Tab-separated table of C-alpha atoms in Angstrom:
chain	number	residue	atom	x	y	z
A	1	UNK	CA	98.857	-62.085	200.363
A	2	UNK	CA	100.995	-65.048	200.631
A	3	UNK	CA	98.945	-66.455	203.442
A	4	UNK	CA	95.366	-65.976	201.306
A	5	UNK	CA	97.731	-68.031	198.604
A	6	UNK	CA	97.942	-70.988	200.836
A	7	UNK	CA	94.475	-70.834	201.811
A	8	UNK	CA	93.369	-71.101	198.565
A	9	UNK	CA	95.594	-73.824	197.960
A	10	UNK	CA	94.580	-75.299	200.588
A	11	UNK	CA	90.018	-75.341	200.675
A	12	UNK	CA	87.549	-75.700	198.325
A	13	UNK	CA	87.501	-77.722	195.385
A	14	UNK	CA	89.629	-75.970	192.981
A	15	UNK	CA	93.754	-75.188	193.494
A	16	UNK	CA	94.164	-71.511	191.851
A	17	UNK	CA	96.631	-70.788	188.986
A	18	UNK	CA	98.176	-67.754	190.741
A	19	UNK	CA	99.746	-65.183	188.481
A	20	UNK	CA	101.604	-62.599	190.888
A	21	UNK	CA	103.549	-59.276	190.286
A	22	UNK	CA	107.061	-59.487	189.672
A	23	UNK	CA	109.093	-58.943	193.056
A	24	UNK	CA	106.584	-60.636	195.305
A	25	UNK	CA	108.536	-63.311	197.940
A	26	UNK	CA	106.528	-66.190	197.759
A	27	UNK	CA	108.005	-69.335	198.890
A	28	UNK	CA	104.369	-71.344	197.006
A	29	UNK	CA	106.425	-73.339	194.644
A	30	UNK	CA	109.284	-74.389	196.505
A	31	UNK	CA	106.513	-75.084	199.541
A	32	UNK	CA	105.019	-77.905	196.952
A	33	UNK	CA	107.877	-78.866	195.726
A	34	UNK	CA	107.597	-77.318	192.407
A	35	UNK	CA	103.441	-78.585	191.651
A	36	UNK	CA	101.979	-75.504	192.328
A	37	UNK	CA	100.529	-73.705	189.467
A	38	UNK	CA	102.436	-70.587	189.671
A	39	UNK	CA	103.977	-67.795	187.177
A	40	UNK	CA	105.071	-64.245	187.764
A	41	UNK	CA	103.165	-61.595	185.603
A	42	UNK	CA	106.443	-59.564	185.145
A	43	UNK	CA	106.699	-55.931	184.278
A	44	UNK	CA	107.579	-53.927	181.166
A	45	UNK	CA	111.331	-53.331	181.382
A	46	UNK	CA	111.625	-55.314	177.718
A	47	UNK	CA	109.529	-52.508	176.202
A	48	UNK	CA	111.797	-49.544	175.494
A	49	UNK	CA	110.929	-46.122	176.633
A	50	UNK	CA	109.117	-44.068	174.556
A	51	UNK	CA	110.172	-40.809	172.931
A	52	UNK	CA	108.606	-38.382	170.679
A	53	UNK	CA	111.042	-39.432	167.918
A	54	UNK	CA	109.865	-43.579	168.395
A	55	UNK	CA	106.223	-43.314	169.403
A	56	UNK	CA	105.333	-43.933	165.684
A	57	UNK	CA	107.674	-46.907	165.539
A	58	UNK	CA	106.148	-48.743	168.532
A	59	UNK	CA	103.342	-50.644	168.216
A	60	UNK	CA	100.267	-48.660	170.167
A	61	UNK	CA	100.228	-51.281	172.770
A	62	UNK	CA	103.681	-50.714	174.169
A	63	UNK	CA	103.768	-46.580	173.693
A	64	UNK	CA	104.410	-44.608	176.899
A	65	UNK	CA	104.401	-47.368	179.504
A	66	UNK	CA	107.394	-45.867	181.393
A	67	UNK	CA	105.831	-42.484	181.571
A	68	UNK	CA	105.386	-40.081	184.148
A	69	UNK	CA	103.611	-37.483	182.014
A	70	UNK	CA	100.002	-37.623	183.420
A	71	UNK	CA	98.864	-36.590	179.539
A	72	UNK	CA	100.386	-40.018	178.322
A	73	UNK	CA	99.721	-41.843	181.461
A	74	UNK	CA	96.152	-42.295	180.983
A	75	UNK	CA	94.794	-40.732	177.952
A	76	UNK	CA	91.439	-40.156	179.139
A	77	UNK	CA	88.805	-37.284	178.891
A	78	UNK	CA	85.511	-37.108	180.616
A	79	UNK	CA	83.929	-35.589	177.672
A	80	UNK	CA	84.128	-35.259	173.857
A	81	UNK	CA	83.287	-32.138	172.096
A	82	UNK	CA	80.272	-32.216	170.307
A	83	UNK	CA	78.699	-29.486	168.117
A	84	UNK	CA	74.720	-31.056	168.126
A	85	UNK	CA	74.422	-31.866	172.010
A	86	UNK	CA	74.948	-29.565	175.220
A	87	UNK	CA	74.955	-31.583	178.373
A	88	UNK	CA	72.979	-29.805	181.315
A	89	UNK	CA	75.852	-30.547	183.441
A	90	UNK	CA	79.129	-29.349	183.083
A	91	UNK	CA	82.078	-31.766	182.424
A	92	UNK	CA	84.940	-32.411	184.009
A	93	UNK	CA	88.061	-32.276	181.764
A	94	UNK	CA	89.575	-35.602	182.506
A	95	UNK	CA	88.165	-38.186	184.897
A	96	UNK	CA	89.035	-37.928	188.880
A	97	UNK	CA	91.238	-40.352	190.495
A	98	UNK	CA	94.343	-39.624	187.733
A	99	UNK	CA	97.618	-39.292	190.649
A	100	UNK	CA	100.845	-39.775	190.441
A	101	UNK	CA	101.411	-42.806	192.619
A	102	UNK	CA	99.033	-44.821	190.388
A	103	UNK	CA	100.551	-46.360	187.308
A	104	UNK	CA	97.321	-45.299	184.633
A	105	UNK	CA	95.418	-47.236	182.175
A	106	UNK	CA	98.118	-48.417	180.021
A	107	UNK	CA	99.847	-50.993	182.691
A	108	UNK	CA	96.483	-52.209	183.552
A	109	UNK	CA	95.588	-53.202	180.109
A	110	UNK	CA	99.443	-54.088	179.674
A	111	UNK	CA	98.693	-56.604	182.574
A	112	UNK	CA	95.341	-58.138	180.507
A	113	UNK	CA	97.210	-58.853	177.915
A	114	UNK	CA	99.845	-60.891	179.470
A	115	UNK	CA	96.580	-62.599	181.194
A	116	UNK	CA	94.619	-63.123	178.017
A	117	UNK	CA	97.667	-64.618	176.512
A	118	UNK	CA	98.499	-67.050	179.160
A	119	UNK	CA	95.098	-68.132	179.133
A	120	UNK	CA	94.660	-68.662	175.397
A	121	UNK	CA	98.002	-70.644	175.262
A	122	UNK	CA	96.719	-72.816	177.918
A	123	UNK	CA	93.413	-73.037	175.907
A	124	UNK	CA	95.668	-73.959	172.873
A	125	UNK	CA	97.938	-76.686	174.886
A	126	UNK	CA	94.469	-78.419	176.314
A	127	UNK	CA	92.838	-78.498	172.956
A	128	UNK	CA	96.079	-80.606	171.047
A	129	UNK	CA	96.718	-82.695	173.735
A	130	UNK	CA	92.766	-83.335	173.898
A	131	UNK	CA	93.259	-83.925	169.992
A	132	UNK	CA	95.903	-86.312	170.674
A	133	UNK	CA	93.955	-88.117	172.888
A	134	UNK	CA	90.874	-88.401	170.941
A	135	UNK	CA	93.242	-89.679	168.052
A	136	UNK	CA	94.562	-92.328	170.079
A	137	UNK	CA	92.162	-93.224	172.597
A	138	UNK	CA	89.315	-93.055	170.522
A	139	UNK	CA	86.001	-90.671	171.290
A	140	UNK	CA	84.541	-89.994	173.907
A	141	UNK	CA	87.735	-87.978	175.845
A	142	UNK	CA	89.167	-90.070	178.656
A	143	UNK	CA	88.458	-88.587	182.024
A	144	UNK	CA	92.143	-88.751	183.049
A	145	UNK	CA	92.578	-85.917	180.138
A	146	UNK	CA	89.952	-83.745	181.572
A	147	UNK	CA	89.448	-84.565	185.476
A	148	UNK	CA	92.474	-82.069	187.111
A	149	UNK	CA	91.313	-83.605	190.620
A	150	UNK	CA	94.752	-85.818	191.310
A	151	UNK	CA	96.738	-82.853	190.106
A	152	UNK	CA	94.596	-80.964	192.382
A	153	UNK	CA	95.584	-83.334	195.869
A	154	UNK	CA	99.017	-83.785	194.347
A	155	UNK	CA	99.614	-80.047	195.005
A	156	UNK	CA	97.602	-79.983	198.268
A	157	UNK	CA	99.513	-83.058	200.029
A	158	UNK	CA	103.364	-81.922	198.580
A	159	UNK	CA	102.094	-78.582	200.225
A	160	UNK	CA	100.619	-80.641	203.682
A	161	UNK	CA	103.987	-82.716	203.569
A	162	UNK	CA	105.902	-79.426	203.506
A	163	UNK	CA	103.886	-77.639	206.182
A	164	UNK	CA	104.347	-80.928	208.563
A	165	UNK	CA	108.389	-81.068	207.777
A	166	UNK	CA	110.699	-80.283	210.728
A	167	UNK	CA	111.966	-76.805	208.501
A	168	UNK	CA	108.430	-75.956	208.363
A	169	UNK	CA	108.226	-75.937	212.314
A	170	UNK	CA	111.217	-74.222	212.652
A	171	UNK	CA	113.374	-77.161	213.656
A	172	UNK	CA	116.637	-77.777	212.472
A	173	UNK	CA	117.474	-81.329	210.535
């Protein structure tokens, strides 16, 4: 993974914003000297576990993301009961693929959050500053507010520079 990182750093036009599990040992940042656009997604150890006695108090979002309990875990049926339709086929009573290495729905969409909300504070933070700008620097936007291309080679040549280094090649300065 870390090597498909600094590939992508590394071609085509764009330079990724990479958002990686907690726990992961990349070196990205420290490799461009702190310009690479880079933030761990974290986990859910600041939601408490959930009980019977505080499901009602936690918001739905953050019930039973700790769980084991396949019934909690993913919260899924294949089919609901109807009284004016019966399918030809029978139905399964929960969708297939539900085992107990894999985490279920809930840290999935607890993942998309944390996604969505990065993106719409970025969203937020490039529509000010672009407010700013326009207030100051008069309409039409200045390119240098919304061409990322020199950030873009900034992070490519600190990442270059640290490839070419003598700890890069092993050496010892």
């Amino acid at each position: 993974v870390d090597l498909w990182m600094k590939q992508a750093i590394l071609s085509g036009e764009r330079v990724p914003v990479i958002l990686a599990p907690r726990g992961f040992h990349f070196n990205i940042v420290d490799e461009t000297n702190g310009t690479a656009m880079m933030a761990e997604l974290g986990d859910s150890a600041m939601i408490p576990e959930t009980t019977d006695e505080n499901a009602d108090q936690l918001t739905y979002a953050a019930r039973w993301l700790h769980e084991k309990n396949k019934d909690e875990k993913y919260n899924a049926i294949c089919w609901e009961p109807r009284s004016d339709f019966t399918p030809d086929q029978p139905q399964d009573g929960h969708p297939g693929s539900q085992v107990g290495w894999h985490p279920g729905f809930r840290q999935h969409q607890f993942q998309g959050r944390k996604v969505a909300l990065v993106l719409l504070k970025g969203l937020k933070d490039a529509l000010q500053l672009w407010e700013k700008a326009i207030s100051e620097d008069g309409f039409p936007l200045a390119e240098k507010y919304w061409h990322v291309g020199e950030t873009y080679e900034t992070i490519r040549e600190a990442f270059r520079t640290h490839i070419k280094s003598d700890i890069a090649n092993g050496k010892d300065v």
